[in-house]
């Protein structure tokens, strides 16, 4: 990063990133900075630390379109904190300003070909900037390969390093990549283990059919048949809970109780410690009892 | 190094007397203080900028987030089980275009006369309103802050980015200006068309009055719940929660599924029963109940399917939307001169 000095008095001149007019704090001289032929280096600092990045990842895995067991079943195998470089060109095309962003490095990481520079407080990247424990990815594409094809005239151009967490996680034997922007926390993902809507439709379908039969019979035979609709409500509610409830962390419930966690199993959860003490047979017994109790839906939990 | 960089610096001197000229970023006219010469600055860069003072205290922002946590189908134990990891203020830049939007929309309204014939009456609507368009001047990432409403009591302050993180401008000023013009034009047209049943002709015009770069304060609150990291943003002047993510409530999802399925089924069943019982009239009742059932089913299904995460504002992801975000267009209605013929 160039050090500027005031053309009148020679004192060091502070130039804010992205500005074109600078005023010397000693002699008051106003200077216009012609940025069109220089390459500036900027860096967006991390605002999200690694713990929070993991937390954001965990939140993302718990989202409605992700595989149900992803949150507790996936394992982060790699997490790299790094600065990714892009070129940012500001050009004057037909007298209007245009911004172009181009990669300074070839990559297959998810989200990086969208080439959006995340929001952040830009700082001048010079000797004084510490990148901490983050890895700096060096550009492998030269700015010259883009300059020629750019339309219009240059206003300025910069190499911008922005902060990302590159993560690899494993789920059911497969490995996936995800990138979290270290400035706003946006998650960029390639293909990921997702979950269809069929289960959800099925649950509501069951209550719908029960409600339908109940409603029809209540109307045509006897009002009391509406109880079927109420049954549909309860059945739907129960099954929905099974579909939605995430497997709790292993520390909370081990062994056969791992698939529990819904309101129906609250009682069993409370007795879990004593089961653990008295060993496996009693545990199995508890599970049998539960299966008998809840009747129709043991397959949901298997 | 200084030899190389000095050619980047062009000293601003008065072309007629050679004296030093004072000017600020964003000005297009400058006056020489020595010889009173006025000259235009031909710079592709710059627009006037204004920064507003952060007036909401940290505690107040956290309080707002807590009351936001209680609204909508969010996890019931959210407040007790969340820990607030980070609460910090930021400034985000927005392009703000104030313009008069005019539109001429011709069309018709339809009404029924006493013989039940549909009559079309031609109408002409002239819209003449003031609009404010704001659009964030940087990629908003996962904060989702796309637009702002600057309240009346906002206090402009001198631009000072020393103590609060201020996001840099990364979008094109001219692109935003053009997009703003387009938005305002379309808004004026749709305001005109909204009072008509059919449109046969429409034309919109924009008269820009001011275009500024506004730095607006927000609080960003990051909290964790079950080791997941969520966030909310709070307007630094009004204290409203603008965007955020929160975990959903399993109970609410389950209730939606049960109630939605059973209630819509029962409605259709009752409709079917009435249909066979009432004959002719039953058909109409059946259709009405069927429509109601479809609405209930759809509404409850959304809450059930996407209720794992509750989203406020325009954020990425499939979560259930709850609460209003802030759009890009604001209409100043007290300064409207509309005509309807």
XYZ file of C-alpha atoms in Angstrom:
643
model
C 0.000 0.000 0.000
C 1.488 3.288 -1.049
C 2.333 5.884 1.548
C 1.087 9.249 0.450
C 2.744 12.506 1.233
C 1.284 15.930 0.786
C 2.508 17.470 -2.480
C 2.777 20.926 -0.827
C 4.396 20.320 2.549
C 5.617 16.752 2.261
C 3.949 15.530 5.429
C 2.312 12.106 5.496
C -1.157 12.223 4.022
C -3.929 10.021 5.332
C -6.141 8.753 2.503
C -9.296 6.905 3.465
C -10.145 3.820 1.440
C -12.382 4.622 -1.503
C -12.173 8.380 -1.221
C -10.778 10.683 -3.881
C -10.188 13.852 -1.949
C -7.730 14.057 0.905
C -6.854 17.026 3.059
C -3.426 17.448 4.599
C -3.834 17.720 8.332
C -0.774 19.983 8.595
C -1.038 22.543 5.833
C -4.681 22.067 4.861
C -3.918 21.457 1.215
C -6.695 19.614 -0.561
C -5.522 16.976 -2.963
C -7.327 14.893 -5.520
C -6.228 11.266 -5.649
C -6.152 9.895 -9.160
C -6.636 6.195 -8.537
C -7.104 5.118 -12.119
C -3.665 3.647 -12.643
C -2.802 2.230 -9.274
C -3.751 -1.031 -7.655
C -4.890 -0.674 -4.068
C -4.909 -3.426 -1.468
C -7.752 -3.709 0.985
C -8.746 -6.226 3.562
C -12.038 -6.862 5.324
C -11.374 -8.011 8.877
C -13.081 -10.983 10.496
C -15.993 -10.076 12.743
C -16.971 -13.684 13.384
C -14.648 -15.894 15.396
C -14.292 -19.622 14.938
C -16.644 -20.556 17.768
C -19.325 -18.408 16.238
C -18.628 -19.772 12.761
C -19.209 -23.265 14.118
C -22.395 -22.016 15.784
C -23.599 -20.532 12.505
C -22.829 -23.808 10.770
C -24.785 -25.685 13.420
C -27.723 -23.339 13.027
C -27.606 -23.861 9.267
C -27.619 -27.651 9.633
C -30.748 -27.371 11.784
C -32.643 -25.512 9.056
C -35.930 -26.833 7.679
C -34.582 -28.006 4.341
C -31.608 -29.901 5.746
C -31.546 -33.627 6.468
C -33.108 -34.278 9.873
C -30.095 -35.911 11.474
C -27.578 -33.540 9.934
C -27.248 -31.273 12.955
C -26.183 -34.054 15.292
C -24.881 -36.534 12.760
C -22.378 -34.461 10.851
C -18.768 -34.048 11.726
C -16.660 -31.039 10.803
C -13.458 -32.529 9.437
C -11.741 -29.337 8.381
C -12.126 -25.677 9.199
C -9.797 -23.125 7.709
C -9.882 -19.442 8.488
C -8.631 -17.575 5.462
C -8.634 -14.426 3.381
C -9.815 -14.877 -0.187
C -8.618 -12.427 -2.851
C -10.714 -10.806 -5.577
C -10.116 -7.902 -7.897
C -12.569 -5.072 -7.765
C -12.669 -2.722 -10.733
C -14.552 0.514 -10.743
C -14.927 1.785 -14.281
C -16.570 4.673 -15.918
C -18.623 3.219 -18.762
C -20.542 5.737 -20.874
C -20.112 8.295 -18.100
C -21.641 6.071 -15.474
C -19.894 4.159 -12.769
C -19.840 0.372 -12.926
C -18.344 -2.062 -10.459
C -16.896 -5.365 -11.614
C -15.568 -8.102 -9.377
C -13.301 -10.831 -10.729
C -11.598 -13.719 -8.929
C -7.920 -13.354 -8.212
C -7.671 -17.062 -7.707
C -9.248 -20.051 -9.365
C -11.455 -21.964 -6.942
C -14.199 -24.522 -6.747
C -15.380 -23.437 -3.312
C -19.141 -22.916 -3.019
C -20.243 -19.316 -3.275
C -16.903 -17.986 -4.430
C -17.968 -17.797 -8.064
C -20.912 -15.580 -7.099
C -18.166 -13.097 -6.427
C -19.928 -10.932 -3.982
C -17.711 -9.037 -1.659
C -19.336 -9.427 1.738
C -20.116 -6.327 3.766
C -17.387 -5.157 6.042
C -15.248 -2.288 7.202
C -12.512 -1.996 4.613
C -9.029 -1.390 5.913
C -5.936 -0.617 3.950
C -3.870 -3.738 3.669
C -0.326 -2.773 4.550
C 2.456 -3.860 6.902
C 0.502 -2.645 9.894
C -2.428 -4.989 9.338
C -2.314 -8.215 11.251
C -4.153 -11.134 9.729
C -3.870 -13.069 12.974
C -4.162 -16.821 12.697
C -5.916 -16.636 9.351
C -4.342 -17.964 6.204
C -3.870 -15.570 3.348
C -4.648 -17.066 -0.042
C -2.362 -15.596 -2.657
C -3.767 -14.555 -6.014
C -2.817 -16.803 -8.916
C -4.527 -14.785 -11.616
C -2.905 -11.524 -12.608
C -4.841 -8.314 -12.857
C -3.459 -7.878 -16.359
C -5.599 -10.720 -17.641
C -8.713 -8.713 -16.794
C -7.658 -5.128 -17.544
C -7.745 -5.660 -21.284
C -11.315 -6.890 -21.403
C -12.759 -4.246 -19.064
C -15.094 -1.721 -20.693
C -14.778 2.039 -20.253
C -12.117 3.920 -18.310
C -10.664 3.066 -14.951
C -11.726 4.955 -11.838
C -9.831 2.668 -9.525
C -8.999 -0.958 -9.002
C -8.195 -2.898 -5.920
C -7.257 -6.293 -4.700
C -9.685 -7.037 -1.882
C -9.107 -9.806 0.615
C -12.267 -10.891 2.328
C -12.647 -13.243 5.288
C -14.091 -16.720 4.948
C -14.245 -19.977 6.840
C -13.768 -22.913 4.571
C -15.341 -25.986 6.124
C -15.558 -29.618 5.165
C -17.977 -31.876 6.952
C -18.875 -35.528 6.734
C -22.352 -36.930 6.907
C -23.277 -40.552 6.352
C -19.951 -41.343 4.774
C -19.956 -38.451 2.314
C -17.959 -35.290 2.458
C -19.364 -31.822 1.731
C -17.978 -28.294 1.517
C -19.425 -25.121 2.887
C -18.127 -21.566 3.101
C -19.130 -19.086 5.794
C -18.420 -15.455 5.209
C -16.394 -14.263 8.169
C -17.904 -10.809 8.090
C -21.691 -11.204 8.005
C -22.051 -14.936 8.619
C -23.713 -15.860 5.358
C -23.501 -19.560 4.537
C -22.598 -20.581 1.008
C -23.156 -24.203 0.250
C -22.789 -26.547 -2.648
C -24.867 -29.726 -2.747
C -25.834 -30.648 0.812
C -27.782 -33.420 2.550
C -31.327 -32.155 2.287
C -34.703 -33.472 3.256
C -37.792 -33.765 1.143
C -41.315 -32.713 2.048
C -42.924 -36.156 1.661
C -42.863 -36.961 5.377
C -44.457 -33.638 6.210
C -47.158 -34.119 3.623
C -47.808 -37.650 4.870
C -48.318 -36.478 8.441
C -50.763 -33.790 7.453
C -52.357 -36.217 5.011
C -53.159 -38.644 7.830
C -54.820 -35.965 9.944
C -56.588 -34.667 6.874
C -58.076 -38.064 6.040
C -59.160 -38.647 9.647
C -60.661 -35.165 9.739
C -62.368 -35.783 6.409
C -63.952 -39.050 7.485
C -64.895 -37.593 10.865
C -66.444 -34.522 9.306
C -68.380 -36.493 6.715
C -69.729 -39.063 9.142
C -70.543 -36.375 11.721
C -72.634 -34.663 9.110
C -74.311 -37.666 7.584
C -74.631 -40.197 10.444
C -74.029 -38.818 13.921
C -72.370 -35.722 15.303
C -70.224 -37.798 17.623
C -68.139 -38.989 14.707
C -66.384 -35.617 14.889
C -64.271 -37.344 17.506
C -62.407 -38.892 14.566
C -61.300 -35.428 13.530
C -60.055 -34.798 17.052
C -58.193 -38.080 16.798
C -56.692 -36.881 13.526
C -55.538 -33.746 15.289
C -53.815 -35.668 18.044
C -52.306 -38.221 15.683
C -51.017 -35.458 13.410
C -49.629 -33.604 16.364
C -47.841 -36.653 17.660
C -46.396 -37.715 14.326
C -45.385 -34.152 13.518
C -43.407 -34.062 16.725
C -41.550 -37.192 15.657
C -40.800 -35.690 12.267
C -39.625 -32.343 13.596
C -37.801 -33.154 16.828
C -34.080 -33.382 16.348
C -32.097 -36.135 17.965
C -30.738 -34.672 21.205
C -27.037 -34.550 21.818
C -25.638 -37.969 22.872
C -24.752 -36.626 26.325
C -28.409 -36.128 27.197
C -29.729 -39.585 26.307
C -27.606 -42.579 25.415
C -28.362 -46.003 23.926
C -31.907 -46.960 23.111
C -33.315 -43.626 24.241
C -31.309 -41.713 21.637
C -34.248 -41.513 19.276
C -36.477 -39.940 21.927
C -36.761 -36.316 22.864
C -40.365 -35.569 22.020
C -42.940 -34.689 24.613
C -44.175 -38.265 24.582
C -40.832 -39.452 25.880
C -40.417 -36.770 28.519
C -41.226 -39.205 31.302
C -38.789 -41.767 30.032
C -36.097 -39.109 29.688
C -36.500 -38.309 33.372
C -36.005 -41.931 34.340
C -33.043 -42.423 32.017
C -30.316 -42.080 34.684
C -31.745 -44.918 36.788
C -32.015 -47.038 33.646
C -28.388 -46.410 32.954
C -27.485 -47.492 36.442
C -29.449 -50.710 36.380
C -27.986 -51.631 33.011
C -29.171 -52.811 29.636
C -32.058 -55.165 30.442
C -34.096 -52.499 32.161
C -33.299 -50.097 29.337
C -34.655 -52.565 26.806
C -37.687 -53.059 28.995
C -38.337 -49.355 29.054
C -38.160 -49.247 25.303
C -40.581 -52.141 24.956
C -42.982 -50.415 27.253
C -42.744 -47.295 25.219
C -43.303 -49.131 21.977
C -46.396 -50.742 23.424
C -47.603 -47.437 24.759
C -47.241 -45.452 21.576
C -48.502 -48.259 19.397
C -48.644 -47.396 15.760
C -45.449 -45.438 15.160
C -42.412 -47.373 16.303
C -40.979 -47.324 12.765
C -40.554 -43.571 12.906
C -37.942 -43.884 15.583
C -36.006 -46.863 14.271
C 7.806 4.747 -3.392
C 6.824 8.349 -2.856
C 7.988 9.273 -6.331
C 5.658 6.706 -7.798
C 2.710 7.611 -5.658
C 3.050 11.358 -5.893
C 1.773 11.271 -9.432
C -1.507 9.986 -8.051
C -2.012 13.224 -6.170
C -3.361 16.236 -7.947
C -3.299 19.418 -5.969
C -6.532 21.393 -5.981
C -5.683 24.943 -6.847
C -7.877 27.686 -8.227
C -7.395 27.891 -11.989
C -7.718 31.680 -12.000
C -5.657 32.810 -8.998
C -3.713 29.705 -7.995
C -4.940 29.808 -4.421
C -5.792 26.735 -2.449
C -9.361 25.561 -2.903
C -11.351 23.947 -0.142
C -13.654 21.193 -1.171
C -15.214 18.118 0.285
C -15.940 14.707 -1.027
C -19.175 14.741 -2.956
C -19.292 18.417 -3.847
C -19.811 19.325 -7.458
C -19.197 23.084 -7.112
C -16.329 24.847 -5.374
C -15.690 28.511 -4.654
C -12.198 29.931 -4.387
C -11.955 31.716 -1.060
C -9.418 34.199 -2.437
C -10.809 35.329 -5.752
C -14.423 34.150 -5.476
C -14.160 32.191 -8.701
C -16.744 29.477 -8.927
C -15.972 26.323 -10.769
C -17.436 22.919 -11.347
C -15.584 19.874 -10.156
C -15.505 17.281 -12.892
C -15.081 14.113 -10.945
C -16.685 10.823 -11.723
C -16.600 10.121 -8.038
C -18.423 11.293 -5.030
C -21.869 12.018 -3.758
C -22.856 13.908 -0.707
C -22.948 11.766 2.353
C -24.688 11.999 5.650
C -24.278 9.958 8.781
C -26.921 9.597 11.471
C -26.295 9.416 15.151
C -26.746 6.156 16.978
C -29.313 7.003 19.649
C -30.457 3.615 20.907
C -28.511 2.367 23.905
C -27.077 -1.110 24.028
C -29.406 -2.229 26.828
C -32.437 -0.937 24.944
C -31.388 -2.869 21.841
C -31.062 -6.088 23.834
C -34.450 -5.453 25.409
C -36.031 -5.046 21.988
C -34.515 -8.312 20.843
C -35.888 -10.054 23.904
C -39.392 -8.827 23.204
C -38.938 -9.869 19.559
C -38.002 -13.338 20.807
C -41.422 -13.659 22.399
C -43.289 -12.913 19.176
C -44.231 -15.474 16.566
C -43.816 -19.246 16.735
C -40.328 -19.110 18.214
C -38.889 -21.596 20.697
C -40.695 -20.987 24.010
C -37.514 -21.267 26.087
C -35.598 -18.954 23.761
C -35.027 -16.154 26.244
C -34.009 -18.402 29.159
C -31.738 -20.627 27.107
C -30.074 -18.047 24.883
C -26.826 -16.401 25.727
C -26.048 -13.056 24.173
C -22.539 -13.465 22.791
C -21.994 -10.173 21.113
C -23.769 -6.855 20.848
C -22.059 -4.274 18.681
C -23.020 -1.254 16.606
C -22.271 -0.887 12.903
C -22.822 1.701 10.217
C -24.093 0.479 6.871
C -24.113 2.728 3.805
C -27.286 3.173 1.778
C -27.967 4.999 -1.445
C -30.983 7.187 -0.941
C -32.894 8.726 -3.825
C -35.645 11.218 -3.135
C -37.727 11.883 -6.214
C -41.116 12.965 -7.368
C -42.785 10.107 -9.157
C -45.513 10.902 -11.637
C -47.641 8.472 -13.488
C -50.536 8.618 -15.880
C -52.583 5.457 -15.806
C -55.673 4.972 -17.929
C -58.096 2.138 -17.563
C -61.511 1.338 -16.246
C -63.401 0.294 -13.173
C -66.082 -2.348 -13.318
C -69.386 -2.350 -11.498
C -72.672 -4.193 -11.691
C -75.831 -2.356 -12.608
C -79.247 -3.326 -11.246
C -79.770 -5.928 -13.973
C -76.517 -7.555 -12.963
C -74.717 -6.479 -16.116
C -71.101 -5.547 -15.763
C -70.461 -1.951 -16.692
C -67.005 -0.608 -17.426
C -66.391 3.033 -16.705
C -63.264 4.598 -18.130
C -60.973 6.257 -15.590
C -57.804 8.237 -15.724
C -55.493 8.494 -12.747
C -52.661 10.961 -12.391
C -50.236 10.172 -9.618
C -47.954 12.879 -8.340
C -46.192 11.805 -5.166
C -42.894 11.963 -3.483
C -41.007 8.722 -3.037
C -37.873 7.764 -1.201
C -35.853 4.844 -2.427
C -33.096 3.373 -0.310
C -30.864 0.500 -1.168
C -27.854 -0.755 0.662
C -24.585 0.378 -0.887
C -22.812 -2.824 -0.041
C -23.674 -6.450 -0.243
C -25.699 -7.041 2.908
C -24.556 -10.619 3.381
C -26.559 -12.392 6.027
C -27.623 -9.228 7.820
C -30.336 -8.721 5.232
C -30.640 -4.956 5.674
C -31.816 -3.874 2.249
C -33.559 -0.604 2.917
C -34.109 1.923 5.690
C -36.651 4.480 6.786
C -34.875 7.505 8.164
C -37.121 8.752 10.975
C -37.871 12.437 11.536
C -35.845 12.598 14.723
C -32.651 11.242 13.165
C -29.711 13.497 13.966
C -27.119 13.982 11.231
C -23.543 14.037 12.503
C -20.147 14.645 11.000
C -18.770 11.686 9.175
C -16.582 9.883 11.615
C -15.675 6.270 11.215
C -13.179 6.049 13.999
C -15.035 4.291 16.783
C -17.807 2.295 15.106
C -17.254 -0.243 12.352
C -18.410 1.351 9.133
C -19.028 -0.825 6.130
C -17.476 0.215 2.852
C -19.420 1.095 -0.272
C -19.109 -1.651 -2.838
C -21.971 -1.084 -5.245
C -22.079 1.326 -8.134
C -23.576 4.705 -7.442
C -24.957 5.133 -10.943
C -26.467 1.667 -11.043
C -28.227 2.380 -7.761
C -29.464 5.730 -9.011
C -30.925 4.124 -12.114
C -32.448 1.310 -10.118
C -33.981 3.877 -7.784
C -35.503 5.776 -10.703
C -36.912 2.551 -12.076
C -38.376 1.547 -8.698
C -39.977 4.926 -8.157
C -41.435 4.992 -11.668
C -42.927 1.531 -11.233
C -44.220 2.382 -7.773
C -45.994 5.485 -9.120
C -47.551 3.425 -11.896
C -48.695 0.691 -9.558
C -50.084 3.278 -7.121
C -52.154 4.574 -10.029
C -53.195 1.156 -11.225
C -54.252 0.039 -7.756
C -57.508 1.990 -7.934
C -58.450 0.539 -11.325
C -59.856 -2.836 -12.300
C -58.071 -2.890 -15.632
C -55.309 -0.835 -17.194
C -55.181 0.148 -20.848
C -52.334 2.657 -20.799
C -49.591 3.563 -18.360
C -46.630 5.872 -18.368
C -44.386 6.922 -15.526
C -41.863 9.713 -14.986
C -39.282 10.426 -12.315
C -37.949 13.805 -11.213
C -34.993 13.221 -8.887
C -34.558 15.764 -6.094
C -31.679 14.401 -4.117
C -29.289 11.510 -4.110
C -27.195 10.905 -1.034
C -25.105 8.272 0.574
C -26.585 7.661 4.013
C -24.649 5.942 6.753
C -27.186 4.429 9.092
C -26.533 2.890 12.513
C -27.623 -0.579 13.585
C -27.010 -2.876 16.485
C -25.997 -6.413 15.614
C -26.856 -8.916 18.307
C -25.477 -12.429 18.062
C -26.843 -14.997 20.458
C -26.574 -18.734 20.853
C -29.253 -21.265 21.532
C -28.335 -24.936 21.849
C -24.865 -24.096 20.531
C -26.351 -22.688 17.357
C -25.505 -19.122 16.558
C -28.396 -16.811 15.626
C -28.587 -13.062 15.242
C -30.872 -10.050 15.116
C -30.330 -6.505 13.907
C -31.872 -3.491 15.592
C -32.408 -0.066 14.029
C -29.987 2.245 15.855
C -32.436 5.148 15.874
C -35.941 3.717 16.209
C -34.979 0.584 18.155
C -37.051 -1.745 15.960
C -35.838 -5.246 15.237
C -35.340 -5.258 11.475
C -33.964 -8.652 10.597
C -33.103 -11.765 12.492
C -33.079 -15.485 12.769
C -34.488 -17.527 15.630
C -35.172 -21.178 16.342
C -38.759 -22.294 15.915
C -41.039 -24.007 18.365
C -41.530 -27.762 17.975
C -44.861 -27.562 19.797
C -46.127 -24.920 17.419
C -45.033 -26.970 14.414
C -46.747 -30.076 15.760
C -49.928 -28.164 16.589
C -49.988 -26.650 13.120
C -49.696 -30.076 11.553
C -52.433 -31.637 13.691
C -54.852 -28.732 13.664
C -54.239 -27.861 10.017
C -54.697 -31.408 8.788
C -57.667 -32.339 10.938
C -59.486 -29.003 10.613
C -59.152 -28.826 6.851
C -60.144 -32.475 6.545
C -63.151 -31.961 8.787
C -64.236 -28.918 6.798
C -64.127 -30.855 3.542
C -65.883 -33.799 5.209
C -68.648 -31.577 6.587
C -68.911 -29.926 3.203
C -69.249 -33.317 1.567
C -71.872 -34.380 4.084
C -73.883 -31.201 3.580
C -73.497 -31.534 -0.153
C -75.229 -34.907 -0.197
C -77.780 -33.753 2.371
C -78.737 -30.360 0.918
C -78.600 -31.138 -2.791
C -78.263 -28.038 -5.044
C -77.350 -25.492 -2.351
C -74.931 -27.951 -0.794
C -72.621 -27.587 -3.800
C -72.039 -23.908 -3.061
C -71.429 -24.609 0.635
C -69.019 -27.373 -0.323
C -67.002 -25.068 -2.547
C -66.783 -22.378 0.121
C -65.683 -24.902 2.742
C -63.213 -26.434 0.296
C -61.580 -23.061 -0.330
C -61.384 -22.398 3.408
C -59.878 -25.854 3.913
C -57.224 -25.278 1.242
C -56.243 -21.980 2.879
C -56.019 -23.523 6.341
C -54.064 -26.502 5.055
C -51.583 -24.336 3.175
C -51.071 -21.911 6.055
C -50.551 -24.678 8.606
C -48.351 -26.681 6.284
C -45.986 -23.716 5.895
C -45.750 -23.356 9.654
C -45.126 -27.062 10.080
C -42.688 -27.579 7.197
C -40.535 -24.462 7.601
C -41.093 -23.679 11.270
C -37.676 -24.987 12.369
C -36.271 -21.539 11.848
C -38.103 -18.240 12.116
C -36.860 -15.437 9.908
C -37.599 -11.723 10.132
C -36.741 -9.620 7.108
C -35.523 -10.670 3.704
C -32.940 -13.292 4.567
C -31.724 -16.292 2.676
C -32.980 -19.715 3.624
C -36.235 -21.602 3.817
C -37.291 -20.618 7.323
C -40.731 -19.340 8.194
C -41.141 -15.608 7.742
C -42.445 -13.745 10.734
C -42.593 -9.991 11.167
C -42.140 -7.294 8.549
C -38.939 -6.391 6.808
C -38.228 -2.968 5.364
C -38.665 -2.585 1.635
C -36.809 -0.261 -0.661
C -39.584 2.206 -1.380
C -41.269 4.659 0.929
C -44.122 6.889 -0.173
C -44.522 10.351 1.309
C -48.284 10.564 1.171
C -48.791 13.956 2.781
C -47.202 15.576 -0.229
C -49.316 13.850 -2.865
C -51.278 15.651 -5.554
C -53.211 12.888 -7.191
C -56.102 13.320 -9.567
C -58.801 10.876 -10.418
C -61.114 11.400 -13.364
